[in-house]
Every structure is written in structure tokens, then in C-alpha cells.
Tab-separated table of C-alpha atoms in Angstrom:
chain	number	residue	atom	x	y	z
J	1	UNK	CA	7.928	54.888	-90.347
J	2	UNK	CA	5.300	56.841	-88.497
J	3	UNK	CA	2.829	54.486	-88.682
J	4	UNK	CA	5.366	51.885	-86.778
J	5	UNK	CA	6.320	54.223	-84.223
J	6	UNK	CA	2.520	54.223	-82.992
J	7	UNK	CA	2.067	50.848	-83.148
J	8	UNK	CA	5.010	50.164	-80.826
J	9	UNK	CA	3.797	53.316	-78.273
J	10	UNK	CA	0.588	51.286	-78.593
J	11	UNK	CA	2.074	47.775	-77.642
J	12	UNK	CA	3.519	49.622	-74.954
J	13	UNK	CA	0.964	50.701	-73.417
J	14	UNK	CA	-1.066	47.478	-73.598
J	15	UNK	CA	1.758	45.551	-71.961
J	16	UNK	CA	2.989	48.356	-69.562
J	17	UNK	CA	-0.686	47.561	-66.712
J	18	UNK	CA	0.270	43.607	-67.337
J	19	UNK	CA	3.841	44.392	-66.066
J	20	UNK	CA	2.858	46.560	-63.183
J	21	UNK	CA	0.062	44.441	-62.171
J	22	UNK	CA	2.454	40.912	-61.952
J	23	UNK	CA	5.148	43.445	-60.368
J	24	UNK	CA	2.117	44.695	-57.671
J	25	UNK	CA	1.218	40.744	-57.224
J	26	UNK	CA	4.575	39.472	-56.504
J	27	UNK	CA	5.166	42.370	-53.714
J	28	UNK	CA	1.863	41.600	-52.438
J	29	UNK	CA	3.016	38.038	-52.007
J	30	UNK	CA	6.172	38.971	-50.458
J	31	UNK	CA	4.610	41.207	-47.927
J	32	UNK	CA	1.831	38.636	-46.772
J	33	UNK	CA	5.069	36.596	-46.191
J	34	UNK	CA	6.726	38.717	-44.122
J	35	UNK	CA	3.707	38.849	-42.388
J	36	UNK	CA	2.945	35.527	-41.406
J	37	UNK	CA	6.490	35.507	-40.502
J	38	UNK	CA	6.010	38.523	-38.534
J	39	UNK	CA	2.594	36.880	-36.954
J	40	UNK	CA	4.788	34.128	-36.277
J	41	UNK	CA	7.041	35.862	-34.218
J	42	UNK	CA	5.093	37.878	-32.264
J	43	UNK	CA	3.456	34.432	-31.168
J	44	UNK	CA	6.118	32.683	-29.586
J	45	UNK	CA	6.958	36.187	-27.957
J	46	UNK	CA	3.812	35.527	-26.704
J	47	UNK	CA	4.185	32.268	-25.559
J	48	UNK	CA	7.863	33.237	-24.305
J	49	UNK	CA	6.130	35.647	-22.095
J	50	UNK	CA	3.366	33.990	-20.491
J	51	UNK	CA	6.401	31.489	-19.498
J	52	UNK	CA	8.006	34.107	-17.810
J	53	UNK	CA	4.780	35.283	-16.246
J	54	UNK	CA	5.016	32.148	-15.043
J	55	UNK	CA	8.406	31.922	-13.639
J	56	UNK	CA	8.063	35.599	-12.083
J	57	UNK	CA	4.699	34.284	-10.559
J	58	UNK	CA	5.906	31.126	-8.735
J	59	UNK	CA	9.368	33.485	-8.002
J	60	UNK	CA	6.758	35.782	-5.777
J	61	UNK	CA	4.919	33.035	-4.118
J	62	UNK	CA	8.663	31.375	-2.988
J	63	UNK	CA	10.076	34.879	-1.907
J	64	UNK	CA	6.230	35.449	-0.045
J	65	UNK	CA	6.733	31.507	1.571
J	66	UNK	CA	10.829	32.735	2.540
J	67	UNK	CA	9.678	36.317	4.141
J	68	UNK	CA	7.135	34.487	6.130
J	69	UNK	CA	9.426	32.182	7.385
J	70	UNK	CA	11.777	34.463	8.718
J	71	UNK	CA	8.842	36.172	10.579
J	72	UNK	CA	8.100	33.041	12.214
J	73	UNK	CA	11.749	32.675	12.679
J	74	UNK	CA	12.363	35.973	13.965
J	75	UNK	CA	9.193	35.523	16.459
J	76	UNK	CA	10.333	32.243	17.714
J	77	UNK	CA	14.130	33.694	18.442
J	78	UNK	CA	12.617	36.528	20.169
J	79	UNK	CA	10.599	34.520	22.367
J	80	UNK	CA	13.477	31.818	23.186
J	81	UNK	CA	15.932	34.759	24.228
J	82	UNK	CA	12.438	36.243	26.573
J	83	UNK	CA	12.210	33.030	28.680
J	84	UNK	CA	16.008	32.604	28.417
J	85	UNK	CA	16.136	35.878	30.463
J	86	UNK	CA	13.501	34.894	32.609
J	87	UNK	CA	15.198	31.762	33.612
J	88	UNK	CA	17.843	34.102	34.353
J	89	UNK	CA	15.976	36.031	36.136
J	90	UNK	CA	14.272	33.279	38.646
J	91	UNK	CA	17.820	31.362	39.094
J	92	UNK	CA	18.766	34.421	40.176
J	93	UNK	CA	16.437	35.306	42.439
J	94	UNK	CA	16.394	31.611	43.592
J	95	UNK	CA	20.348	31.752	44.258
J	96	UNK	CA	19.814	34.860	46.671
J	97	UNK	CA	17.051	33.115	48.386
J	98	UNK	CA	18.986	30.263	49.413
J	99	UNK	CA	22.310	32.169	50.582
J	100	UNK	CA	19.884	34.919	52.340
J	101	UNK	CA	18.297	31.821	54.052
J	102	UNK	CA	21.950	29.319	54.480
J	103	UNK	CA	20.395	26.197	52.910
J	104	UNK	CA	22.238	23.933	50.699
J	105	UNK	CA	21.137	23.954	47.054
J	106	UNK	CA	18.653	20.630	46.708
J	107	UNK	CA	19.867	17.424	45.451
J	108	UNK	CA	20.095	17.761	41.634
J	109	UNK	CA	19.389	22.062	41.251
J	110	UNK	CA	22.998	22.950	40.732
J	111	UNK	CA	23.414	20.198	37.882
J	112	UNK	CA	21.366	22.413	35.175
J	113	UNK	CA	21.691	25.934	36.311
J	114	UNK	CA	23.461	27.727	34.307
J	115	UNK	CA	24.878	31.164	34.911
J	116	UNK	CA	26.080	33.696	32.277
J	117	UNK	CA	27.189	30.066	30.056
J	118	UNK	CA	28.712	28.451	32.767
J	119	UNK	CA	27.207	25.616	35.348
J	120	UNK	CA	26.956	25.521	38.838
J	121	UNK	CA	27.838	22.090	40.152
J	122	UNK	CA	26.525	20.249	43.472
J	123	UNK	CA	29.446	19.833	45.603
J	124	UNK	CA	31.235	16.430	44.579
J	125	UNK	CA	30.719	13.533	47.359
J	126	UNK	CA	34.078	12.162	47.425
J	127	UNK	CA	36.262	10.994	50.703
J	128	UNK	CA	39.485	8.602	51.280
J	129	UNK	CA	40.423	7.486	54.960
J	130	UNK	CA	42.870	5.183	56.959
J	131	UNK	CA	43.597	3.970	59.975
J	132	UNK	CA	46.720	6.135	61.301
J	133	UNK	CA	48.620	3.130	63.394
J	134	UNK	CA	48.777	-0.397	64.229
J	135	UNK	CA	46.794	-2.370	66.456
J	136	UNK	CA	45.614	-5.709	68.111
J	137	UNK	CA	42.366	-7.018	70.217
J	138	UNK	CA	39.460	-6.565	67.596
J	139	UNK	CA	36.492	-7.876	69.492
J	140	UNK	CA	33.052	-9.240	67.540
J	141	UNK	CA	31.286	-6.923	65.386
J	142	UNK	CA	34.208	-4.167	65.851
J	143	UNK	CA	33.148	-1.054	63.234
J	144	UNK	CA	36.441	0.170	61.902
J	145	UNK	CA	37.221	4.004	62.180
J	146	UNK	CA	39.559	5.636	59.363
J	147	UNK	CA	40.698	8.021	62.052
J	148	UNK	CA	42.792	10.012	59.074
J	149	UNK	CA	40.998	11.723	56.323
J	150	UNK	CA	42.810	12.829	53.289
J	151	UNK	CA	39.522	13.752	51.245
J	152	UNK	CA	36.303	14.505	52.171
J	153	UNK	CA	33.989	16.428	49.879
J	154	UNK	CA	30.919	16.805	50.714
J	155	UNK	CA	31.659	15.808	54.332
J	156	UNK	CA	29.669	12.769	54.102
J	157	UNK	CA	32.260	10.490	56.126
J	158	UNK	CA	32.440	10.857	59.832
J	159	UNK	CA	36.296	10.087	60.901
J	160	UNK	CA	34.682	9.535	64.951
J	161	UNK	CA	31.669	6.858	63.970
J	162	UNK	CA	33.897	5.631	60.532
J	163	UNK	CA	30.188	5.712	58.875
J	164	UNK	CA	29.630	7.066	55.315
J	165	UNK	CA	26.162	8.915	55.592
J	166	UNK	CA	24.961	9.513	51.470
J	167	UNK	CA	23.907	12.675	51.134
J	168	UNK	CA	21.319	11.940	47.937
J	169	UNK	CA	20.320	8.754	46.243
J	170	UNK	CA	22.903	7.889	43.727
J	171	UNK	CA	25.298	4.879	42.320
J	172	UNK	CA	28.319	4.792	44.752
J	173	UNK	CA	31.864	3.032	44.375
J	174	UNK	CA	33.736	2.266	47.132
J	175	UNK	CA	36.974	0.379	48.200
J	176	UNK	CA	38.757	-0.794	51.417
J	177	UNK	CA	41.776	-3.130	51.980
J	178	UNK	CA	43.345	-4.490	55.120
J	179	UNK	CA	46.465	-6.104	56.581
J	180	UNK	CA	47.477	-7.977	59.098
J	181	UNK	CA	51.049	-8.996	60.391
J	182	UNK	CA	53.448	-12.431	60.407
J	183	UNK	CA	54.541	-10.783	64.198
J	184	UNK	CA	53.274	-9.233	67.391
J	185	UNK	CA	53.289	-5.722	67.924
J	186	UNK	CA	53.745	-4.390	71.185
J	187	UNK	CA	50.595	-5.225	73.575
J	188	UNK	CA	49.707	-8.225	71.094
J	189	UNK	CA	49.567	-11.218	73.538
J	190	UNK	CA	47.608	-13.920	71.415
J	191	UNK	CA	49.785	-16.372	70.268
J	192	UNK	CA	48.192	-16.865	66.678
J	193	UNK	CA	49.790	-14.570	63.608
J	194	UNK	CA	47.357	-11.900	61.825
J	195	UNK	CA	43.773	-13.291	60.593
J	196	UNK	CA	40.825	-11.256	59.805
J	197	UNK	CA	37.406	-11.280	58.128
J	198	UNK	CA	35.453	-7.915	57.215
J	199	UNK	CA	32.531	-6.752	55.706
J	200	UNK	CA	31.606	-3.692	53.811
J	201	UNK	CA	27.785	-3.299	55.405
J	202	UNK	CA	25.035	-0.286	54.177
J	203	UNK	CA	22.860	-0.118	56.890
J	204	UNK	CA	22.571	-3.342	58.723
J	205	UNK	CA	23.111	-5.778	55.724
J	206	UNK	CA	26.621	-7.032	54.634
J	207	UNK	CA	27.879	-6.249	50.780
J	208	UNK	CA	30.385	-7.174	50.514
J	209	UNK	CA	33.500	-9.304	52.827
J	210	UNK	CA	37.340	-9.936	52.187
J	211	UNK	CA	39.879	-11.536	54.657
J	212	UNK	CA	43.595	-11.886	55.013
J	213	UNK	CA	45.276	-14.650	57.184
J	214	UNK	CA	49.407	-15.175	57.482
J	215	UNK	CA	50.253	-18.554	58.535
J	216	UNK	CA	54.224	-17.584	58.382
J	217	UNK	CA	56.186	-15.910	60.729
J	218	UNK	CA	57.607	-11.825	59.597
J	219	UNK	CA	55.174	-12.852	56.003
J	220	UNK	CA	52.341	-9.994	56.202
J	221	UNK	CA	48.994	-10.810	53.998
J	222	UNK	CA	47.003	-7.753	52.644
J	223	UNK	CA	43.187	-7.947	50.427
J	224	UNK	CA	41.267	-4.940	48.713
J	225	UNK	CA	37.820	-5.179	48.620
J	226	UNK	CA	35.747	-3.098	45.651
J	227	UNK	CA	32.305	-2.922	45.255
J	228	UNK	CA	29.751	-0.612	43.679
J	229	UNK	CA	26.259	0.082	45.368
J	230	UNK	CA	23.002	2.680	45.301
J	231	UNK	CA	22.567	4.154	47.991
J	232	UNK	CA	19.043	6.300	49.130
J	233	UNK	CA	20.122	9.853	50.869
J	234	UNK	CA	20.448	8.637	54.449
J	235	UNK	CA	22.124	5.513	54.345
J	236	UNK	CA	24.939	4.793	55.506
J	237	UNK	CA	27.962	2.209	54.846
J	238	UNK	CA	30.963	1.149	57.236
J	239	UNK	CA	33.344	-1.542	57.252
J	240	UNK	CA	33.082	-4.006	60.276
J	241	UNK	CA	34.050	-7.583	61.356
J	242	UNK	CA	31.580	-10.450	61.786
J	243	UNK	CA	34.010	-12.453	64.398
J	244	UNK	CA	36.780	-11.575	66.385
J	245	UNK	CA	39.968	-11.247	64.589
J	246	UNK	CA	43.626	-12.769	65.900
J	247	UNK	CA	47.372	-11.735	66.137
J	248	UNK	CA	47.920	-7.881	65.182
J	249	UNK	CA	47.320	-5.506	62.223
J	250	UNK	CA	49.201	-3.323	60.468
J	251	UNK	CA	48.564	0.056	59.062
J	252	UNK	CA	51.217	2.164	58.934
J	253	UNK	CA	53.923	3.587	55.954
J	254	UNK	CA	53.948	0.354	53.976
J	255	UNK	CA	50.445	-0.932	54.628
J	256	UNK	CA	47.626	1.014	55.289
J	257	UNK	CA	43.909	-0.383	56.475
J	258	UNK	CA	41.729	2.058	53.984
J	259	UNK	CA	38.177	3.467	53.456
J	260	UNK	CA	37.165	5.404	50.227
J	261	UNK	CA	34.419	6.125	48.580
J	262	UNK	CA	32.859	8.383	45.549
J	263	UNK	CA	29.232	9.174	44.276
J	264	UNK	CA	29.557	7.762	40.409
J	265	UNK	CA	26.289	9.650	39.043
């Protein structure tokens, strides 16, 4: 019985290094696997961060580009609002110049200045005149006068001469209409009825021309003449007749002999 006893303590101990050395081999074998897993790891951490790096990188250039940006932004508002004031300034100082010395504003000035947001504008050239009663004996080359003036802005029309002086070179509308009568008025001692030819004339050349002519007795004719012309500063446009007119014309409550005229631009 003894002698078994020590030959199982020996078996024992022959097989008990082969157990812990497999045992020590499969650990081994686990832990270099949880080591290249490990390794693994710790590289795409690796390449996760230089990504990053990356991204943060290219997120300091874009906030560098942005910062300068509104630098030159900042500089370039700071300089518009300086000459801004500036301007200011000089209309300013332009604007007491003028009023210390009583000259109109030039031709075109008051168009762009502009005063604490709000624009000065030239004095529109405007004007509408007619003949206040009716009358008879219009001699050759007879220059019309619109002896009534409802508007005048910019006192360009002269209500002695009847002559429209422009101001400034422009584009200029203008319209005039006549009448004459199918009677006599009182001092009227042709025997023909109301006939008349007239021309709108800038300076010395004829523009335009209408006419009215009543061939029936108590039957008045009337005609409106239109026409749109640019002027230089100094001219000046009237209405006249090229030949004597006949009979009598009337301009009164129901038919008016006109004159108007407005600067377009």
C-alpha cells in the first residue's frame, strides 16, 4: 500500500510542471492577444487624432481668414462714415457760402446733396399761362402774350414778352391751343369768321404749327398743339403767327388761348 502511495505522489509531481507550464502558455497567448488588440486600438486613436488635428488646424486658419475680414471690414466702414462726414462737412460749408453770397445753387448741385438723409432739390421749372380776354386784328408775325399766369416755378416765363427763357439745358414739354370764333366780337370789322395759323418757335426757328379755321356762322373751332424739345440754358420759346390771322378769337370761360410748359429731366 505504501509503496503505491509514492508512486502516485511521484506521478504527481512529474505531471504537476507539464500542467503549469501548458496553463502559463495558454495565458501567455491570451495576453499577447489582448495586446495586439490593445496595439490595435491605440492605433486608430492615433489615426482618429491626427484627423482631428486636422480639423482643429484648418478650423484656426478659417476663424484667422474670418477675424481678418472683419478688420478689413471694420477699416473700410470706418473710413466710409470719415468721408461721409466730410461731405457733410463741405455741403455745409458750401450751402452757407452761397446764401452768405445770394447766388442760386448751380444747375444740377441740389439734385445729389443730401442733408441729414434727405435731398435738396433745384427749384422745379414749371409754368401755365393764358390769354385773359378776347380779341381781333393779329397782324404778321404777332408773338402771343399769356398775360395770366397760374404757375410759374422757376420764373422762367415772362407774362410782358410771352417768352419762355430755359434756365439749364434739359428735355422740355410744352403745349398751347387756340380758338377762334363763328362771330364778331365787338371792334371786329373784317368780314371773314375766325382763321388762324401759329407756331411754337425756340429761338428764331419754328417747331412746331397748328391752326383753326370756322367756316360757319356762331360754330367756334379750337386745336392743341404738343410738342417735346431740348432746350440749352438761354433759349427761349414763344408762340407766334407766320401770317395775319382773320375774324376774332376767343379766350375767355369756355375757351382759353394757352401756354404751358415743364422741364421733363
Amino acid at each position: 500500500m505504501a509503496s503505491w502511495n509514492c508512486r502516485l505522489v511521484l506521478l504527481f509531481c512529474l505531471f504537476s510542471p507539464l500542467k503549469a507550464e501548458n496553463e502559463d502558455s495558454k495565458w501567455r497567448g491570451e495576453m499577447e492577444e489582448q495586446m495586439r488588440k490593445l496595439a490595435a486600438m491605440v492605433e486608430d486613436q492615433g489615426r482618429i487624432i491626427k484627423g482631428q488635428n486636422s480639423e482643429i488646424a484648418a478650423l484656426k486658419e478659417r476663424i484667422s481668414e474670418l477675424e481678418t475680414k472683419s478688420e478689413v471690414k471694420e477699416a473700410s466702414e470706418k473710413q466710409i462714415h470719415s468721408s461721409i462726414h466730410k461731405t457733410d462737412i463741405k455741403i455745409d460749408q458750401i450751402i452757407k457760402t452761397m446764401k452768405e453770397q445770394q447766388k442760386p445753387f448751380p444747375s444740377g448741385l441740389q439734385k445729389r446733396l443730401f442733408l441729414d438723409s434727405s435731398i435738396v432739390h433745384e427749384t422745379p421749372i414749371a409754368f401755365y399761362a393764358y390769354i385773359s380776354h378776347d380779341f381781333t386784328h393779329v397782324g404778321n408775325d404777332h408773338v402771343f402774350i399769356y398775360d395770366t399766369v397760374v404757375t410759374n416755378s422757376g420764373h422762367a416765363y415772362n407774362n410782358y414778352s410771352g417768352i419762355f427763357t430755359a434756365p439749364s439745358s434739359g428735355l422740355y414739354a410744352f403745349a398751347y391751343s387756340i380758338a377762334v370764333a363763328g362771330h364778331h366780337i365787338s371792334g371786329d370789322h373784317d368780314s371773314n369768321l375766325g382763321e388762324i395759323s401759329v407756331r411754337l418757335v425756340r429761338n428764331a426757328s419754328p417747331v412746331g404749327s397748328i391752326a383753326a379755321d370756322t367756316e360757319s356762322v356762331n360754330e367756334d373751332e379750337m386745336a392743341t398743339g404738343f410738342a417735346i424739345l431740348y432746350l440749352d440754358a438761354g433759349d427761349i420759346v414763344k408762340v407766334a403767327n407766320p401770317s395775319k390771322g382773320q375774324g376774332s378769337f376767343l379766350s375767355n370761360l369756355r375757351e382759353y388761348w394757352t401756354f404751358s410748359g415743364f422741364r421733363i429731366d
